[in-house]
Amino acid sequence: MKDRPVINIFFAGVGGQGIILASDIVAELAFRAGFDVKKNEIHGLSQRGGSVTSQVRYGGKVQTPVIMEGDAHFLVGLEMLEALRWAHMVRPDGRIILNRHRILPAPAVLGEAEYPADAAETLAEYAATLVVPAFETASEMGDVRMANSVLLGALSAFLPDFSADDWTAVLSENLKPGTLRANLEAFDRGRKFASDAADKGKAV
Amino acid sequence: MTEATENMSDKRKGLMFLSGNEAVARGAWEAGVKVATSYPGTPATEILEALGGYPEVDCEWSVNEKVALEVAAGASMAGVRALASMKQVGVNVAADPLFSTAYTGVNGGLVIVTADEPGLHSSQNEQDNRYYAKAAEIPMLEPTDSQECLEFVKIAFDISEQYDIPVFVRLTTRICHSKSVVRPGKRFEPTRKQYVKQARKFSMVPSNAVQRHFDLERRLTRLEALANTFEHNAHEMRSLEVGVVTSGISYRNVREALPDFSVCKIAMTWPFPGQFVRNFASQVKKLYVVEENMPFLEEEIAALGIPVEGKQQLLRVGELSATTLRRRILHVSPGQKGPVEGLPPRPPQFCPGCSHRGIFYMLGKKKFVVSGDIGCYGLASLPPYNAMDSLICMGASITMAHGFNKVSDPNDRAVAVIGDSTFVHSGLTGIANLVYNGGVTAVIVLDNGVTAMTGHQPNPASTWKLGGKPGDMPKPTLDIEAVCRAMGVEDVTVVDAYDMAAVDRAIEGRKSSGRPAVIIVRGPCTMVDRRRRGAYMVSGDCVRCRTCFKLGCPAISVEEDAVAILEFLCTGCGICAQVCPKKAIRKACDSFPDKGKAAAGEDESPADKVK
Ligand SMILES: Cc1ncc(C[n+]2csc(CCOP(=O)(O)OP(=O)(O)O)c2C)c(N)n1
């Protein structure tokens, strides 16, 4: 365990999307599995609607909690513009897991700036990008807030360190009992989506 | 600790996964702290919140940092261990007692946690509080992760009692808000020290103070000896080509970015361990210093006459990441392209339903000069609100407006805008000064009944205390209108934050009335009062005049070129409906009561919830 290289996971999204909870879950999973773990987040001034990032590093020994540029094995984008904003964090041989979802920032609403049209293509120039219909899946299931669980499911397919049962255990302890079943289903859908895509060799 | 964290600890042989702030709280608890005080401020806030979970500790949100430190100093004088925590600028407010408690020393251990913010993620400056340690002649410890946060707080209490001095523990944002693995210990239950009257020690009249100053210098000499042998300072010898002197989070970044370099890790920054650094320097060919913000260590090393390279290479502004260190010292760039260029920014906005939205729309529209203050409403300085001219430090709104208005014509006068928590923190003295000195300023108090900006901590204008919940008390302990009247303000008005016509009437004319006025704009923070009043929608009468865009509401967006209200975000506050010139914004569902009724002061009124 001691010499295990460090895995870096960078989450980017918009305030209110639940990014902190998502990264807490991954960090806790790594902690329980016996790794050294550091987790850092920036929740600056009233982050409602602003950019939010969170990062998890785990492995044999972790020094700084902050991932170096171009060194994230995974960039999990909860929103497309925010994934673009942090694209340079991912390693060229890493993976981007992208929620197909746009939240217009104020300058775009006001017509002062344009929302980038081709996010997925641009991201693909940084690293292999898996576009996950997490928002659609969650709205189909009746609650857009479950998009995070879909994305965590997709991420889980690429993290052999943790079994599906490990995930279920941590999710069960961190989510409200009332929403747990639906979230576990959302997680499974995301996991399946990513494994299917991997089987087909689709952009992964 | 929370139940969840305790559960988790079982799963890994007694280990915990804690943030730096939680680990500070744990360390203080293990050290037997009895009294803990703080005023909220990022990134320090969670220290007291975590301490609030330990029943053995008497915790309070004090009304400001000076008060917090004095309360802790009083508890220390009475013979128990006490801790005061605050963000970096909080130490400015507490500076007065700080300097003199160094003279008096302590009875029970006294620890002060300063949480600095290189990178000013949510602060008005990035001041470097290591200079306070030097200026006030107080020892300072700097942990590099959560484990050290826990240990160093315990050591700080011991040093405080052994050397009769308050001790600083300095954190920075990345320490406070990073979680890492911690091995906790048990609580030590110190016996309360006896309080014996000792006016020569605790009463700093000049004749006593000068003696205590001599004594402080003697204590410092002993502390310097301690610093040079402090067991957590370390020489980590690797390649002897270059050695790096560093502390705090920079130590972790150096280890990440420059794993082959020798490192002199400074855990006790003040008194500066000069001999310890000299020994290190003599073993390496070249000496670097890596530190964020000011060249504190570098100056100390240079003062010893040791050649050192530091700030020529690095920057004083912002954080010093491992990426930057690799770039600047190893000349290695990341193996990835640079950031995508030309992306639109995503500035934060007032939440949907925020009680600050209406008043700032109105102030922007009237183009008033607004002497602002610090809180969520600082966002009013930014587009699309553009309704705040200045923001300096807590409480400055009232006093700066008073100064501005001494030399301004009635129509050009500034109005002051201040939140309830800030009003109690340092606005009250401004009001007393305004009235006493015959000022003419109109002061708008934004009373949302909570310290929202830092994560919704209660204050004397709230209906609960630390550990409680909104509505625990029938009304706040502080009656803002009564206090203003008692201080001599005759013109005091209260308006509902969601009633735009009333807000308009309240501010119109008061700016130039020629006497002090207080206008309390009241409405609960929408993140605390989660009641929703039914979403609004945009009808076909919309002419796309974009007036509602000036409200900067995240719920108002565009969908296929039409103005649209995002139902899942809309709280039904109704402000957009009131400003729409075409009355094109309406309740989506008629079963919810209309805003007009609530504004008239029925039970539904959000304002009633607060007071
Ligand atoms: C001296 C000092 N202490 C603490 C802070 C952190 N801080 C910023 S604003 C604020 C108070 C905000 O509360 P309030 O004035 O009620 O406004 P609200 O955020 O609720 O709108 C605090 C505690 C600070 N900036 N300066």
PDB file of N, CA and C in Angstrom, chain A residues 65-120:
ATOM      1  N   PRO A  65      -2.633  18.616  -0.650  1.00  0.00           N
ATOM      2  CA  PRO A  65      -4.021  18.302  -0.997  1.00  0.00           C
ATOM      3  C   PRO A  65      -4.423  18.856  -2.365  1.00  0.00           C
ATOM      4  N   VAL A  66      -3.540  19.652  -2.986  1.00  0.00           N
ATOM      5  CA  VAL A  66      -3.916  20.337  -4.227  1.00  0.00           C
ATOM      6  C   VAL A  66      -3.264  19.629  -5.423  1.00  0.00           C
ATOM      7  N   ILE A  67      -4.077  19.240  -6.377  1.00  0.00           N
ATOM      8  CA  ILE A  67      -3.585  18.527  -7.561  1.00  0.00           C
ATOM      9  C   ILE A  67      -2.809  19.491  -8.455  1.00  0.00           C
ATOM     10  N   MET A  68      -1.690  19.012  -9.007  1.00  0.00           N
ATOM     11  CA  MET A  68      -0.932  19.869  -9.920  1.00  0.00           C
ATOM     12  C   MET A  68      -1.639  19.943 -11.272  1.00  0.00           C
ATOM     13  N   GLU A  69      -1.401  21.029 -11.992  1.00  0.00           N
ATOM     14  CA  GLU A  69      -1.986  21.173 -13.333  1.00  0.00           C
ATOM     15  C   GLU A  69      -1.536  20.007 -14.199  1.00  0.00           C
ATOM     16  N   GLY A  70      -2.455  19.506 -15.008  1.00  0.00           N
ATOM     17  CA  GLY A  70      -2.127  18.411 -15.921  1.00  0.00           C
ATOM     18  C   GLY A  70      -1.832  17.113 -15.212  1.00  0.00           C
ATOM     19  N   ASP A  71      -2.316  16.944 -13.988  1.00  0.00           N
ATOM     20  CA  ASP A  71      -1.956  15.757 -13.216  1.00  0.00           C
ATOM     21  C   ASP A  71      -3.177  15.008 -12.672  1.00  0.00           C
ATOM     22  N   ALA A  72      -4.381  15.457 -13.040  1.00  0.00           N
ATOM     23  CA  ALA A  72      -5.577  14.750 -12.546  1.00  0.00           C
ATOM     24  C   ALA A  72      -5.828  13.530 -13.426  1.00  0.00           C
ATOM     25  N   HIS A  73      -5.986  12.372 -12.799  1.00  0.00           N
ATOM     26  CA  HIS A  73      -6.319  11.174 -13.570  1.00  0.00           C
ATOM     27  C   HIS A  73      -7.759  11.248 -14.055  1.00  0.00           C
ATOM     28  N   PHE A  74      -8.591  11.941 -13.277  1.00  0.00           N
ATOM     29  CA  PHE A  74      -9.989  12.103 -13.666  1.00  0.00           C
ATOM     30  C   PHE A  74     -10.416  13.548 -13.443  1.00  0.00           C
ATOM     31  N   LEU A  75     -11.110  14.078 -14.437  1.00  0.00           N
ATOM     32  CA  LEU A  75     -11.789  15.361 -14.265  1.00  0.00           C
ATOM     33  C   LEU A  75     -13.274  15.054 -14.377  1.00  0.00           C
ATOM     34  N   VAL A  76     -13.990  15.247 -13.279  1.00  0.00           N
ATOM     35  CA  VAL A  76     -15.427  15.000 -13.293  1.00  0.00           C
ATOM     36  C   VAL A  76     -16.111  16.358 -13.435  1.00  0.00           C
ATOM     37  N   GLY A  77     -16.734  16.578 -14.579  1.00  0.00           N
ATOM     38  CA  GLY A  77     -17.381  17.867 -14.848  1.00  0.00           C
ATOM     39  C   GLY A  77     -18.870  17.754 -14.619  1.00  0.00           C
ATOM     40  N   LEU A  78     -19.362  18.432 -13.588  1.00  0.00           N
ATOM     41  CA  LEU A  78     -20.802  18.381 -13.326  1.00  0.00           C
ATOM     42  C   LEU A  78     -21.551  19.327 -14.255  1.00  0.00           C
ATOM     43  N   GLU A  79     -20.775  20.222 -14.894  1.00  0.00           N
ATOM     44  CA  GLU A  79     -21.385  21.187 -15.818  1.00  0.00           C
ATOM     45  C   GLU A  79     -20.343  21.425 -16.888  1.00  0.00           C
ATOM     46  N   MET A  80     -20.804  21.657 -18.134  1.00  0.00           N
ATOM     47  CA  MET A  80     -19.863  21.641 -19.255  1.00  0.00           C
ATOM     48  C   MET A  80     -18.892  22.823 -19.255  1.00  0.00           C
ATOM     49  N   LEU A  81     -19.409  24.022 -18.998  1.00  0.00           N
ATOM     50  CA  LEU A  81     -18.511  25.188 -18.989  1.00  0.00           C
ATOM     51  C   LEU A  81     -17.462  25.051 -17.880  1.00  0.00           C
ATOM     52  N   GLU A  82     -17.879  24.522 -16.739  1.00  0.00           N
ATOM     53  CA  GLU A  82     -16.924  24.376 -15.628  1.00  0.00           C
ATOM     54  C   GLU A  82     -15.875  23.304 -15.942  1.00  0.00           C
ATOM     55  N   ALA A  83     -16.278  22.271 -16.660  1.00  0.00           N
ATOM     56  CA  ALA A  83     -15.298  21.263 -17.087  1.00  0.00           C
ATOM     57  C   ALA A  83     -14.273  21.924 -18.010  1.00  0.00           C
ATOM     58  N   LEU A  84     -14.742  22.770 -18.900  1.00  0.00           N
ATOM     59  CA  LEU A  84     -13.827  23.478 -19.807  1.00  0.00           C
ATOM     60  C   LEU A  84     -12.863  24.366 -19.015  1.00  0.00           C
ATOM     61  N   ARG A  85     -13.402  25.017 -18.014  1.00  0.00           N
ATOM     62  CA  ARG A  85     -12.593  25.950 -17.221  1.00  0.00           C
ATOM     63  C   ARG A  85     -11.414  25.232 -16.555  1.00  0.00           C
ATOM     64  N   TRP A  86     -11.614  23.963 -16.239  1.00  0.00           N
ATOM     65  CA  TRP A  86     -10.583  23.220 -15.511  1.00  0.00           C
ATOM     66  C   TRP A  86      -9.949  22.111 -16.355  1.00  0.00           C
ATOM     67  N   ALA A  87     -10.163  22.176 -17.668  1.00  0.00           N
ATOM     68  CA  ALA A  87      -9.656  21.128 -18.569  1.00  0.00           C
ATOM     69  C   ALA A  87      -8.153  20.930 -18.398  1.00  0.00           C
ATOM     70  N   HIS A  88      -7.426  22.011 -18.148  1.00  0.00           N
ATOM     71  CA  HIS A  88      -5.968  21.908 -18.066  1.00  0.00           C
ATOM     72  C   HIS A  88      -5.497  21.141 -16.832  1.00  0.00           C
ATOM     73  N   MET A  89      -6.421  20.791 -15.950  1.00  0.00           N
ATOM     74  CA  MET A  89      -6.027  20.013 -14.767  1.00  0.00           C
ATOM     75  C   MET A  89      -5.827  18.536 -15.099  1.00  0.00           C
ATOM     76  N   VAL A  90      -6.455  18.059 -16.173  1.00  0.00           N
ATOM     77  CA  VAL A  90      -6.448  16.618 -16.433  1.00  0.00           C
ATOM     78  C   VAL A  90      -5.150  16.209 -17.132  1.00  0.00           C
ATOM     79  N   ARG A  91      -4.705  14.990 -16.866  1.00  0.00           N
ATOM     80  CA  ARG A  91      -3.524  14.456 -17.566  1.00  0.00           C
ATOM     81  C   ARG A  91      -3.922  14.095 -18.993  1.00  0.00           C
ATOM     82  N   PRO A  92      -2.994  14.221 -19.929  1.00  0.00           N
ATOM     83  CA  PRO A  92      -3.329  13.847 -21.305  1.00  0.00           C
ATOM     84  C   PRO A  92      -3.786  12.385 -21.397  1.00  0.00           C
ATOM     85  N   ASP A  93      -3.260  11.534 -20.500  1.00  0.00           N
ATOM     86  CA  ASP A  93      -3.698  10.139 -20.518  1.00  0.00           C
ATOM     87  C   ASP A  93      -4.781   9.873 -19.464  1.00  0.00           C
ATOM     88  N   GLY A  94      -5.378  10.951 -18.958  1.00  0.00           N
ATOM     89  CA  GLY A  94      -6.450  10.794 -17.975  1.00  0.00           C
ATOM     90  C   GLY A  94      -7.809  10.705 -18.655  1.00  0.00           C
ATOM     91  N   ARG A  95      -8.856  10.892 -17.871  1.00  0.00           N
ATOM     92  CA  ARG A  95     -10.205  10.798 -18.426  1.00  0.00           C
ATOM     93  C   ARG A  95     -11.055  11.941 -17.935  1.00  0.00           C
ATOM     94  N   ILE A  96     -11.905  12.408 -18.837  1.00  0.00           N
ATOM     95  CA  ILE A  96     -12.883  13.419 -18.436  1.00  0.00           C
ATOM     96  C   ILE A  96     -14.245  12.741 -18.427  1.00  0.00           C
ATOM     97  N   ILE A  97     -14.956  12.901 -17.326  1.00  0.00           N
ATOM     98  CA  ILE A  97     -16.302  12.347 -17.217  1.00  0.00           C
ATOM     99  C   ILE A  97     -17.242  13.534 -17.135  1.00  0.00           C
ATOM    100  N   LEU A  98     -18.023  13.711 -18.177  1.00  0.00           N
ATOM    101  CA  LEU A  98     -18.733  14.983 -18.362  1.00  0.00           C
ATOM    102  C   LEU A  98     -20.240  14.801 -18.290  1.00  0.00           C
ATOM    103  N   ASN A  99     -20.866  15.557 -17.437  1.00  0.00           N
ATOM    104  CA  ASN A  99     -22.325  15.625 -17.398  1.00  0.00           C
ATOM    105  C   ASN A  99     -22.780  16.467 -18.588  1.00  0.00           C
ATOM    106  N   ARG A 100     -23.635  15.887 -19.431  1.00  0.00           N
ATOM    107  CA  ARG A 100     -24.118  16.677 -20.556  1.00  0.00           C
ATOM    108  C   ARG A 100     -25.170  17.667 -20.035  1.00  0.00           C
ATOM    109  N   HIS A 101     -24.688  18.780 -19.554  1.00  0.00           N
ATOM    110  CA  HIS A 101     -25.609  19.729 -18.915  1.00  0.00           C
ATOM    111  C   HIS A 101     -24.997  21.120 -18.919  1.00  0.00           C
ATOM    112  N   ARG A 102     -25.839  22.082 -19.293  1.00  0.00           N
ATOM    113  CA  ARG A 102     -25.373  23.472 -19.322  1.00  0.00           C
ATOM    114  C   ARG A 102     -26.118  24.278 -18.271  1.00  0.00           C
ATOM    115  N   ILE A 103     -25.393  25.090 -17.533  1.00  0.00           N
ATOM    116  CA  ILE A 103     -26.046  26.097 -16.684  1.00  0.00           C
ATOM    117  C   ILE A 103     -25.486  27.428 -17.151  1.00  0.00           C
ATOM    118  N   LEU A 104     -26.341  28.276 -17.689  1.00  0.00           N
ATOM    119  CA  LEU A 104     -25.857  29.541 -18.252  1.00  0.00           C
ATOM    120  C   LEU A 104     -25.320  30.428 -17.144  1.00  0.00           C
ATOM    121  N   PRO A 105     -24.114  30.963 -17.285  1.00  0.00           N
ATOM    122  CA  PRO A 105     -23.639  31.931 -16.301  1.00  0.00           C
ATOM    123  C   PRO A 105     -24.260  33.296 -16.616  1.00  0.00           C
ATOM    124  N   ALA A 106     -24.263  34.167 -15.600  1.00  0.00           N
ATOM    125  CA  ALA A 106     -24.940  35.458 -15.760  1.00  0.00           C
ATOM    126  C   ALA A 106     -24.531  36.193 -17.038  1.00  0.00           C
ATOM    127  N   PRO A 107     -23.234  36.286 -17.383  1.00  0.00           N
ATOM    128  CA  PRO A 107     -22.893  37.046 -18.594  1.00  0.00           C
ATOM    129  C   PRO A 107     -23.542  36.462 -19.852  1.00  0.00           C
ATOM    130  N   ALA A 108     -23.778  35.147 -19.879  1.00  0.00           N
ATOM    131  CA  ALA A 108     -24.438  34.547 -21.039  1.00  0.00           C
ATOM    132  C   ALA A 108     -25.927  34.880 -21.042  1.00  0.00           C
ATOM    133  N   VAL A 109     -26.519  34.918 -19.840  1.00  0.00           N
ATOM    134  CA  VAL A 109     -27.933  35.299 -19.753  1.00  0.00           C
ATOM    135  C   VAL A 109     -28.113  36.738 -20.226  1.00  0.00           C
ATOM    136  N   LEU A 110     -27.183  37.591 -19.824  1.00  0.00           N
ATOM    137  CA  LEU A 110     -27.281  39.012 -20.169  1.00  0.00           C
ATOM    138  C   LEU A 110     -26.892  39.267 -21.629  1.00  0.00           C
ATOM    139  N   GLY A 111     -26.432  38.222 -22.316  1.00  0.00           N
ATOM    140  CA  GLY A 111     -26.052  38.406 -23.707  1.00  0.00           C
ATOM    141  C   GLY A 111     -24.690  39.059 -23.875  1.00  0.00           C
ATOM    142  N   GLU A 112     -23.903  39.116 -22.812  1.00  0.00           N
ATOM    143  CA  GLU A 112     -22.577  39.747 -22.910  1.00  0.00           C
ATOM    144  C   GLU A 112     -21.495  38.740 -23.296  1.00  0.00           C
ATOM    145  N   ALA A 113     -21.804  37.483 -23.185  1.00  0.00           N
ATOM    146  CA  ALA A 113     -20.817  36.455 -23.513  1.00  0.00           C
ATOM    147  C   ALA A 113     -21.570  35.270 -24.073  1.00  0.00           C
ATOM    148  N   GLU A 114     -20.847  34.422 -24.830  1.00  0.00           N
ATOM    149  CA  GLU A 114     -21.524  33.280 -25.396  1.00  0.00           C
ATOM    150  C   GLU A 114     -21.117  32.008 -24.683  1.00  0.00           C
ATOM    151  N   TYR A 115     -22.093  31.149 -24.472  1.00  0.00           N
ATOM    152  CA  TYR A 115     -21.778  29.849 -23.879  1.00  0.00           C
ATOM    153  C   TYR A 115     -21.067  29.023 -24.942  1.00  0.00           C
ATOM    154  N   PRO A 116     -19.906  28.442 -24.639  1.00  0.00           N
ATOM    155  CA  PRO A 116     -19.151  27.714 -25.660  1.00  0.00           C
ATOM    156  C   PRO A 116     -19.983  26.592 -26.287  1.00  0.00           C
ATOM    157  N   ALA A 117     -19.945  26.512 -27.616  1.00  0.00           N
ATOM    158  CA  ALA A 117     -20.845  25.610 -28.331  1.00  0.00           C
ATOM    159  C   ALA A 117     -20.343  24.162 -28.316  1.00  0.00           C
ATOM    160  N   ASP A 118     -19.036  23.958 -28.391  1.00  0.00           N
ATOM    161  CA  ASP A 118     -18.517  22.615 -28.662  1.00  0.00           C
ATOM    162  C   ASP A 118     -17.664  22.103 -27.500  1.00  0.00           C
ATOM    163  N   ALA A 119     -18.268  22.130 -26.323  1.00  0.00           N
ATOM    164  CA  ALA A 119     -17.514  21.765 -25.122  1.00  0.00           C
ATOM    165  C   ALA A 119     -16.872  20.387 -25.240  1.00  0.00           C
ATOM    166  N   ALA A 120     -17.649  19.384 -25.648  1.00  0.00           N
ATOM    167  CA  ALA A 120     -17.134  18.007 -25.643  1.00  0.00           C
ATOM    168  C   ALA A 120     -15.948  17.862 -26.591  1.00  0.00           C
TER     169      ALA A 120
END
